[in-house]
Amino acid sequence: MDIQETLRHYIINEALNGQEPAGFDDDYDLIDSGTIDSLFMMNLVAYLEQEHHVEFGMNDMVPKHFKSVKALAEFVKSKTN
């Protein structure tokens, strides 16, 4: 699985209790839809740091990085290059 697939799977299972909402794709707005909140964001950071071996700094904790699966995947890829 690529980063976007693993992120989708993780978010659906952990934040949405396995229930994929209608229209859930890589551009689905995770913040405005209420899919993720600040607590889940911290869990997501821990997951990404462990699974993808990236480190998040304080300046990385901004909404634009968590807006969508696509934004998260692009951010993780930028940290691993």
mmCIF file with all atom_site columns, C-alpha atoms in Angstrom:
data_model
loop_
_atom_site.group_PDB
_atom_site.id
_atom_site.type_symbol
_atom_site.label_atom_id
_atom_site.label_alt_id
_atom_site.label_comp_id
_atom_site.label_asym_id
_atom_site.label_entity_id
_atom_site.label_seq_id
_atom_site.pdbx_PDB_ins_code
_atom_site.Cartn_x
_atom_site.Cartn_y
_atom_site.Cartn_z
_atom_site.occupancy
_atom_site.B_iso_or_equiv
_atom_site.pdbx_formal_charge
_atom_site.auth_seq_id
_atom_site.auth_comp_id
_atom_site.auth_asym_id
_atom_site.auth_atom_id
_atom_site.pdbx_PDB_model_num
ATOM 1  C CA . MET A 1 1  ? 0.000   0.000  0.000  1.00 0.00 ? 1  MET A CA 1
ATOM 2  C CA . ASP A 1 2  ? 1.151   3.530  -0.669 1.00 0.00 ? 2  ASP A CA 1
ATOM 3  C CA . ILE A 1 3  ? 1.012   6.370  1.851  1.00 0.00 ? 3  ILE A CA 1
ATOM 4  C CA . GLN A 1 4  ? -2.397  7.617  0.734  1.00 0.00 ? 4  GLN A CA 1
ATOM 5  C CA . GLU A 1 5  ? -3.932  4.141  0.968  1.00 0.00 ? 5  GLU A CA 1
ATOM 6  C CA . THR A 1 6  ? -2.520  3.519  4.442  1.00 0.00 ? 6  THR A CA 1
ATOM 7  C CA . LEU A 1 7  ? -3.704  6.945  5.611  1.00 0.00 ? 7  LEU A CA 1
ATOM 8  C CA . ARG A 1 8  ? -7.218  6.388  4.241  1.00 0.00 ? 8  ARG A CA 1
ATOM 9  C CA . HIS A 1 9  ? -7.347  2.980  5.923  1.00 0.00 ? 9  HIS A CA 1
ATOM 10 C CA . TYR A 1 10 ? -6.069  4.359  9.250  1.00 0.00 ? 10 TYR A CA 1
ATOM 11 C CA . ILE A 1 11 ? -8.466  7.337  9.267  1.00 0.00 ? 11 ILE A CA 1
ATOM 12 C CA . ILE A 1 12 ? -11.494 5.237  8.315  1.00 0.00 ? 12 ILE A CA 1
ATOM 13 C CA . ASN A 1 13 ? -10.749 2.631  10.971 1.00 0.00 ? 13 ASN A CA 1
ATOM 14 C CA . GLU A 1 14 ? -9.563  4.886  13.792 1.00 0.00 ? 14 GLU A CA 1
ATOM 15 C CA . ALA A 1 15 ? -11.497 8.144  13.360 1.00 0.00 ? 15 ALA A CA 1
ATOM 16 C CA . LEU A 1 16 ? -14.620 6.886  11.630 1.00 0.00 ? 16 LEU A CA 1
ATOM 17 C CA . ASN A 1 17 ? -15.078 3.499  13.310 1.00 0.00 ? 17 ASN A CA 1
ATOM 18 C CA . GLY A 1 18 ? -14.775 1.707  9.976  1.00 0.00 ? 18 GLY A CA 1
ATOM 19 C CA . GLN A 1 19 ? -17.627 3.694  8.387  1.00 0.00 ? 19 GLN A CA 1
ATOM 20 C CA . GLU A 1 20 ? -16.434 5.462  5.229  1.00 0.00 ? 20 GLU A CA 1
ATOM 21 C CA . PRO A 1 21 ? -18.551 8.578  4.600  1.00 0.00 ? 21 PRO A CA 1
ATOM 22 C CA . ALA A 1 22 ? -20.016 9.322  1.182  1.00 0.00 ? 22 ALA A CA 1
ATOM 23 C CA . GLY A 1 23 ? -17.572 11.230 -0.960 1.00 0.00 ? 23 GLY A CA 1
ATOM 24 C CA . PHE A 1 24 ? -14.547 10.177 1.078  1.00 0.00 ? 24 PHE A CA 1
ATOM 25 C CA . ASP A 1 25 ? -11.578 10.467 -1.251 1.00 0.00 ? 25 ASP A CA 1
ATOM 26 C CA . ASP A 1 26 ? -8.044  11.830 -1.071 1.00 0.00 ? 26 ASP A CA 1
ATOM 27 C CA . ASP A 1 27 ? -9.319  15.438 -1.253 1.00 0.00 ? 27 ASP A CA 1
ATOM 28 C CA . TYR A 1 28 ? -12.066 15.019 1.374  1.00 0.00 ? 28 TYR A CA 1
ATOM 29 C CA . ASP A 1 29 ? -11.759 17.861 3.900  1.00 0.00 ? 29 ASP A CA 1
ATOM 30 C CA . LEU A 1 30 ? -10.850 16.086 7.132  1.00 0.00 ? 30 LEU A CA 1
ATOM 31 C CA . ILE A 1 31 ? -10.957 19.205 9.290  1.00 0.00 ? 31 ILE A CA 1
ATOM 32 C CA . ASP A 1 32 ? -14.072 21.024 8.061  1.00 0.00 ? 32 ASP A CA 1
ATOM 33 C CA . SER A 1 33 ? -16.019 17.749 7.985  1.00 0.00 ? 33 SER A CA 1
ATOM 34 C CA . GLY A 1 34 ? -15.132 17.128 11.644 1.00 0.00 ? 34 GLY A CA 1
ATOM 35 C CA . THR A 1 35 ? -13.454 13.838 10.761 1.00 0.00 ? 35 THR A CA 1
ATOM 36 C CA . ILE A 1 36 ? -10.358 14.755 12.745 1.00 0.00 ? 36 ILE A CA 1
ATOM 37 C CA . ASP A 1 37 ? -9.993  16.923 15.827 1.00 0.00 ? 37 ASP A CA 1
ATOM 38 C CA . SER A 1 38 ? -6.904  17.999 17.756 1.00 0.00 ? 38 SER A CA 1
ATOM 39 C CA . LEU A 1 39 ? -6.773  14.791 19.808 1.00 0.00 ? 39 LEU A CA 1
ATOM 40 C CA . PHE A 1 40 ? -6.982  12.560 16.748 1.00 0.00 ? 40 PHE A CA 1
ATOM 41 C CA . MET A 1 41 ? -4.419  14.779 15.041 1.00 0.00 ? 41 MET A CA 1
ATOM 42 C CA . MET A 1 42 ? -1.928  13.899 17.789 1.00 0.00 ? 42 MET A CA 1
ATOM 43 C CA . ASN A 1 43 ? -2.703  10.182 17.362 1.00 0.00 ? 43 ASN A CA 1
ATOM 44 C CA . LEU A 1 44 ? -2.228  10.586 13.630 1.00 0.00 ? 44 LEU A CA 1
ATOM 45 C CA . VAL A 1 45 ? 1.159   12.252 14.160 1.00 0.00 ? 45 VAL A CA 1
ATOM 46 C CA . ALA A 1 46 ? 2.274   9.371  16.389 1.00 0.00 ? 46 ALA A CA 1
ATOM 47 C CA . TYR A 1 47 ? 1.110   6.878  13.760 1.00 0.00 ? 47 TYR A CA 1
ATOM 48 C CA . LEU A 1 48 ? 2.925   8.698  10.941 1.00 0.00 ? 48 LEU A CA 1
ATOM 49 C CA . GLU A 1 49 ? 6.109   9.054  12.961 1.00 0.00 ? 49 GLU A CA 1
ATOM 50 C CA . GLN A 1 50 ? 6.099   5.345  13.760 1.00 0.00 ? 50 GLN A CA 1
ATOM 51 C CA . GLU A 1 51 ? 4.952   3.930  10.419 1.00 0.00 ? 51 GLU A CA 1
ATOM 52 C CA . HIS A 1 52 ? 6.702   6.323  8.040  1.00 0.00 ? 52 HIS A CA 1
ATOM 53 C CA . HIS A 1 53 ? 9.708   7.314  10.140 1.00 0.00 ? 53 HIS A CA 1
ATOM 54 C CA . VAL A 1 54 ? 9.134   11.063 9.945  1.00 0.00 ? 54 VAL A CA 1
ATOM 55 C CA . GLU A 1 55 ? 9.363   13.632 12.710 1.00 0.00 ? 55 GLU A CA 1
ATOM 56 C CA . PHE A 1 56 ? 6.880   16.427 13.182 1.00 0.00 ? 56 PHE A CA 1
ATOM 57 C CA . GLY A 1 57 ? 8.164   19.700 14.591 1.00 0.00 ? 57 GLY A CA 1
ATOM 58 C CA . MET A 1 58 ? 6.037   22.408 16.178 1.00 0.00 ? 58 MET A CA 1
ATOM 59 C CA . ASN A 1 59 ? 5.993   24.313 12.871 1.00 0.00 ? 59 ASN A CA 1
ATOM 60 C CA . ASP A 1 60 ? 4.579   21.246 11.127 1.00 0.00 ? 60 ASP A CA 1
ATOM 61 C CA . MET A 1 61 ? 1.429   21.177 13.247 1.00 0.00 ? 61 MET A CA 1
ATOM 62 C CA . VAL A 1 62 ? -0.628  23.407 10.958 1.00 0.00 ? 62 VAL A CA 1
ATOM 63 C CA . PRO A 1 63 ? -4.067  22.729 9.471  1.00 0.00 ? 63 PRO A CA 1
ATOM 64 C CA . LYS A 1 64 ? -2.861  22.745 5.845  1.00 0.00 ? 64 LYS A CA 1
ATOM 65 C CA . HIS A 1 65 ? -0.895  19.530 6.480  1.00 0.00 ? 65 HIS A CA 1
ATOM 66 C CA . PHE A 1 66 ? -3.962  17.781 7.922  1.00 0.00 ? 66 PHE A CA 1
ATOM 67 C CA . LYS A 1 67 ? -6.605  19.137 5.534  1.00 0.00 ? 67 LYS A CA 1
ATOM 68 C CA . SER A 1 68 ? -6.927  15.937 3.490  1.00 0.00 ? 68 SER A CA 1
ATOM 69 C CA . VAL A 1 69 ? -5.400  12.526 2.896  1.00 0.00 ? 69 VAL A CA 1
ATOM 70 C CA . LYS A 1 70 ? -3.656  13.999 -0.142 1.00 0.00 ? 70 LYS A CA 1
ATOM 71 C CA . ALA A 1 71 ? -2.185  16.908 1.875  1.00 0.00 ? 71 ALA A CA 1
ATOM 72 C CA . LEU A 1 72 ? -0.969  14.530 4.586  1.00 0.00 ? 72 LEU A CA 1
ATOM 73 C CA . ALA A 1 73 ? 0.604   12.161 2.083  1.00 0.00 ? 73 ALA A CA 1
ATOM 74 C CA . GLU A 1 74 ? 2.374   15.009 0.288  1.00 0.00 ? 74 GLU A CA 1
ATOM 75 C CA . PHE A 1 75 ? 3.689   16.329 3.604  1.00 0.00 ? 75 PHE A CA 1
ATOM 76 C CA . VAL A 1 76 ? 4.973   12.909 4.673  1.00 0.00 ? 76 VAL A CA 1
ATOM 77 C CA . LYS A 1 77 ? 6.642   12.420 1.299  1.00 0.00 ? 77 LYS A CA 1
ATOM 78 C CA . SER A 1 78 ? 8.322   15.841 1.627  1.00 0.00 ? 78 SER A CA 1
ATOM 79 C CA . LYS A 1 79 ? 9.707   14.842 5.042  1.00 0.00 ? 79 LYS A CA 1
ATOM 80 C CA . THR A 1 80 ? 11.143  11.581 3.709  1.00 0.00 ? 80 THR A CA 1
ATOM 81 C CA . ASN A 1 81 ? 12.937  13.071 0.697  1.00 0.00 ? 81 ASN A CA 1
#
